[in-house]
PDB file of C-alpha atoms and ligand atoms in Angstrom:
ATOM      1  CA  UNK A 202      23.836  99.445  84.383  1.00 62.00           C
ATOM      2  CA  UNK A 203      25.591 102.329  86.042  1.00 80.00           C
ATOM      3  CA  UNK A 204      28.212 101.980  88.692  1.00 87.00           C
ATOM      4  CA  UNK A 205      26.650 102.045  92.151  1.00 89.00           C
ATOM      5  CA  UNK A 206      27.689 105.100  94.112  1.00 93.00           C
ATOM      6  CA  UNK A 207      27.863 105.265  97.870  1.00 95.00           C
ATOM      7  CA  UNK A 208      26.836 108.886  98.313  1.00 96.00           C
ATOM      8  CA  UNK A 209      28.012 109.088 101.917  1.00 96.00           C
ATOM      9  CA  UNK A 210      31.471 107.800 101.019  1.00 96.00           C
ATOM     10  CA  UNK A 211      31.596 110.154  98.084  1.00 96.00           C
ATOM     11  CA  UNK A 212      30.805 113.156 100.270  1.00 97.00           C
ATOM     12  CA  UNK A 213      33.939 112.365 102.286  1.00 97.00           C
ATOM     13  CA  UNK A 214      36.076 112.076  99.163  1.00 96.00           C
ATOM     14  CA  UNK A 215      34.915 115.225  97.369  1.00 97.00           C
ATOM     15  CA  UNK A 216      34.765 118.853  98.431  1.00 97.00           C
ATOM     16  CA  UNK A 217      31.225 120.139  99.091  1.00 97.00           C
ATOM     17  CA  UNK A 218      31.425 122.128  95.848  1.00 97.00           C
ATOM     18  CA  UNK A 219      32.511 119.108  93.823  1.00 98.00           C
ATOM     19  CA  UNK A 220      29.756 117.005  95.331  1.00 98.00           C
ATOM     20  CA  UNK A 221      27.146 119.647  94.564  1.00 98.00           C
ATOM     21  CA  UNK A 222      28.226 119.997  90.927  1.00 98.00           C
ATOM     22  CA  UNK A 223      28.718 116.303  90.177  1.00 98.00           C
ATOM     23  CA  UNK A 224      25.803 114.786  92.063  1.00 97.00           C
ATOM     24  CA  UNK A 225      23.304 117.672  92.258  1.00 97.00           C
ATOM     25  CA  UNK A 226      23.971 119.125  88.793  1.00 97.00           C
ATOM     26  CA  UNK A 227      25.526 122.311  90.069  1.00 97.00           C
ATOM     27  CA  UNK A 228      27.698 124.770  88.167  1.00 97.00           C
ATOM     28  CA  UNK A 229      30.985 126.202  89.332  1.00 97.00           C
ATOM     29  CA  UNK A 230      31.520 129.950  89.226  1.00 97.00           C
ATOM     30  CA  UNK A 231      33.074 130.863  85.857  1.00 97.00           C
ATOM     31  CA  UNK A 232      36.764 131.620  85.831  1.00 97.00           C
ATOM     32  CA  UNK A 233      37.482 129.697  89.035  1.00 97.00           C
ATOM     33  CA  UNK A 234      38.864 126.412  87.731  1.00 97.00           C
ATOM     34  CA  UNK A 235      42.630 125.969  87.893  1.00 94.00           C
ATOM     35  CA  UNK A 236      42.268 123.778  84.801  1.00 96.00           C
ATOM     36  CA  UNK A 237      41.235 126.767  82.685  1.00 94.00           C
ATOM     37  CA  UNK A 238      44.748 127.903  81.919  1.00 89.00           C
ATOM     38  CA  UNK A 239      46.246 124.439  81.797  1.00 91.00           C
ATOM     39  CA  UNK A 240      47.950 124.051  78.436  1.00 90.00           C
ATOM     40  CA  UNK A 241      50.141 120.990  78.882  1.00 93.00           C
ATOM     41  CA  UNK A 242      49.475 117.482  77.636  1.00 96.00           C
ATOM     42  CA  UNK A 243      47.137 115.686  80.013  1.00 97.00           C
ATOM     43  CA  UNK A 244      44.187 113.400  80.383  1.00 97.00           C
ATOM     44  CA  UNK A 245      41.142 114.530  82.333  1.00 98.00           C
ATOM     45  CA  UNK A 246      39.202 111.967  84.362  1.00 98.00           C
ATOM     46  CA  UNK A 247      35.899 111.881  86.226  1.00 98.00           C
ATOM     47  CA  UNK A 248      36.429 113.050  89.819  1.00 98.00           C
ATOM     48  CA  UNK A 249      33.931 110.425  91.037  1.00 97.00           C
ATOM     49  CA  UNK A 250      34.930 107.218  89.258  1.00 97.00           C
ATOM     50  CA  UNK A 251      38.278 108.031  87.620  1.00 97.00           C
ATOM     51  CA  UNK A 252      37.219 107.138  84.073  1.00 97.00           C
ATOM     52  CA  UNK A 253      39.150 109.074  81.459  1.00 98.00           C
ATOM     53  CA  UNK A 254      36.821 111.563  79.779  1.00 98.00           C
ATOM     54  CA  UNK A 255      38.801 114.159  77.855  1.00 98.00           C
ATOM     55  CA  UNK A 256      42.254 114.642  76.381  1.00 97.00           C
ATOM     56  CA  UNK A 257      44.194 117.904  76.352  1.00 97.00           C
ATOM     57  CA  UNK A 258      44.312 117.524  72.555  1.00 96.00           C
ATOM     58  CA  UNK A 259      40.626 118.476  72.525  1.00 96.00           C
ATOM     59  CA  UNK A 260      40.957 121.380  74.988  1.00 96.00           C
ATOM     60  CA  UNK A 261      40.603 124.938  73.767  1.00 95.00           C
ATOM     61  CA  UNK A 262      40.143 128.405  75.193  1.00 94.00           C
ATOM     62  CA  UNK A 263      36.481 129.333  74.751  1.00 95.00           C
ATOM     63  CA  UNK A 264      36.524 132.531  76.785  1.00 95.00           C
ATOM     64  CA  UNK A 265      33.480 131.340  78.750  1.00 96.00           C
ATOM     65  CA  UNK A 266      35.309 130.800  82.027  1.00 97.00           C
ATOM     66  CA  UNK A 267      34.818 127.034  81.977  1.00 98.00           C
ATOM     67  CA  UNK A 268      37.250 124.419  80.683  1.00 98.00           C
ATOM     68  CA  UNK A 269      36.192 123.638  77.117  1.00 97.00           C
ATOM     69  CA  UNK A 270      36.797 120.677  74.851  1.00 97.00           C
ATOM     70  CA  UNK A 271      35.803 119.999  71.247  1.00 97.00           C
ATOM     71  CA  UNK A 272      35.253 116.296  71.849  1.00 97.00           C
ATOM     72  CA  UNK A 273      35.101 113.666  74.576  1.00 98.00           C
ATOM     73  CA  UNK A 274      36.974 110.381  74.501  1.00 98.00           C
ATOM     74  CA  UNK A 275      34.926 107.753  72.600  1.00 97.00           C
ATOM     75  CA  UNK A 276      32.068 106.374  74.698  1.00 97.00           C
ATOM     76  CA  UNK A 277      33.184 108.219  77.828  1.00 98.00           C
ATOM     77  CA  UNK A 278      30.176 110.492  78.206  1.00 98.00           C
ATOM     78  CA  UNK A 279      26.416 110.394  77.738  1.00 98.00           C
ATOM     79  CA  UNK A 280      23.996 113.099  76.639  1.00 98.00           C
ATOM     80  CA  UNK A 281      20.661 114.131  78.102  1.00 98.00           C
ATOM     81  CA  UNK A 282      18.138 116.741  77.085  1.00 97.00           C
ATOM     82  CA  UNK A 283      18.067 119.482  79.712  1.00 97.00           C
ATOM     83  CA  UNK A 284      15.277 122.045  79.686  1.00 96.00           C
ATOM     84  CA  UNK A 285      15.865 123.514  83.131  1.00 93.00           C
ATOM     85  CA  UNK A 286      16.214 127.266  83.692  1.00 90.00           C
ATOM     86  CA  UNK A 287      14.140 127.961  80.573  1.00 94.00           C
ATOM     87  CA  UNK A 288      16.955 126.891  78.278  1.00 94.00           C
ATOM     88  CA  UNK A 289      17.205 124.005  75.864  1.00 96.00           C
ATOM     89  CA  UNK A 290      20.591 122.465  76.498  1.00 97.00           C
ATOM     90  CA  UNK A 291      22.304 119.113  76.271  1.00 98.00           C
ATOM     91  CA  UNK A 292      23.668 117.869  79.566  1.00 98.00           C
ATOM     92  CA  UNK A 293      26.867 115.804  79.560  1.00 98.00           C
ATOM     93  CA  UNK A 294      27.300 113.076  82.152  1.00 98.00           C
ATOM     94  CA  UNK A 295      29.965 110.471  82.839  1.00 98.00           C
ATOM     95  CA  UNK A 296      28.934 107.261  81.044  1.00 97.00           C
ATOM     96  CA  UNK A 297      30.420 105.134  83.801  1.00 97.00           C
ATOM     97  CA  UNK A 298      28.934 106.639  86.971  1.00 97.00           C
ATOM     98  CA  UNK A 299      26.279 109.049  85.694  1.00 97.00           C
ATOM     99  CA  UNK A 300      27.752 112.101  87.395  1.00 98.00           C
ATOM    100  CA  UNK A 301      27.012 115.538  85.956  1.00 98.00           C
ATOM    101  CA  UNK A 302      29.920 117.148  84.098  1.00 98.00           C
ATOM    102  CA  UNK A 303      28.506 120.127  82.214  1.00 98.00           C
ATOM    103  CA  UNK A 304      26.819 120.827  78.874  1.00 98.00           C
ATOM    104  CA  UNK A 305      27.672 120.549  75.188  1.00 98.00           C
ATOM    105  CA  UNK A 306      26.832 123.234  72.625  1.00 97.00           C
ATOM    106  CA  UNK A 307      26.984 123.286  68.837  1.00 97.00           C
ATOM    107  CA  UNK A 308      28.950 126.501  68.520  1.00 96.00           C
ATOM    108  CA  UNK A 309      32.450 125.109  68.883  1.00 94.00           C
ATOM    109  CA  UNK A 310      35.144 126.857  66.861  1.00 89.00           C
ATOM    110  CA  UNK A 311      37.150 123.707  66.257  1.00 84.00           C
ATOM    111  CA  UNK A 312      36.729 121.067  63.548  1.00 87.00           C
ATOM    112  CA  UNK A 313      34.049 119.113  65.428  1.00 95.00           C
ATOM    113  CA  UNK A 314      31.782 122.153  65.863  1.00 97.00           C
ATOM    114  CA  UNK A 315      31.157 121.071  69.457  1.00 97.00           C
ATOM    115  CA  UNK A 316      31.886 122.985  72.612  1.00 98.00           C
ATOM    116  CA  UNK A 317      31.897 120.849  75.741  1.00 98.00           C
ATOM    117  CA  UNK A 318      31.528 123.326  78.567  1.00 98.00           C
ATOM    118  CA  UNK A 319      32.735 121.327  81.544  1.00 98.00           C
ATOM    119  CA  UNK A 320      33.007 122.167  85.230  1.00 98.00           C
ATOM    120  CA  UNK A 321      36.689 121.902  86.126  1.00 98.00           C
ATOM    121  CA  UNK A 322      35.680 120.676  89.586  1.00 98.00           C
ATOM    122  CA  UNK A 323      34.364 117.488  87.950  1.00 98.00           C
ATOM    123  CA  UNK A 324      37.740 116.612  86.449  1.00 98.00           C
ATOM    124  CA  UNK A 325      40.963 115.149  87.756  1.00 97.00           C
ATOM    125  CA  UNK A 326      44.002 115.948  85.651  1.00 97.00           C
ATOM    126  CA  UNK A 327      46.835 113.527  84.967  1.00 95.00           C
ATOM    127  CA  UNK A 328      49.730 115.282  83.300  1.00 94.00           C
ATOM    128  CA  UNK A 329      51.562 113.524  80.512  1.00 89.00           C
ATOM    129  CA  UNK A 330      55.119 114.323  79.621  1.00 76.00           C
TER     130      UNK A 330
HETATM  131 ZN1   ZN B 700      32.348 108.988  86.479  1.00 78.56          ZN
END
């Protein structure tokens, strides 16, 4: 059972771009996320429900223009087959609220072999010292 979302309340909380990406499966323009060049220790949470999704330990520079991670925190995300736009991809959503986050690919350069290509607009960052 997913968390119930009040879409009208959420529209007030998020920017129109965030809402579009998270709730209407949009994609942010590559290279626009301030999280791209973030190198410090941090946790990244769902912008809708606040559940922790990724750790900076898993973050790497993929060169794609989207924040990239080699793994999600255990149980934090769910996977869905996505055949839109003539491509066969795996969509990644927040396991708690079902919001769209991005896609995962099997061409990751790190030990897991995964590349989570995540819209920075979907994430809230909490820095850790
Ligand atoms: Zn969420």
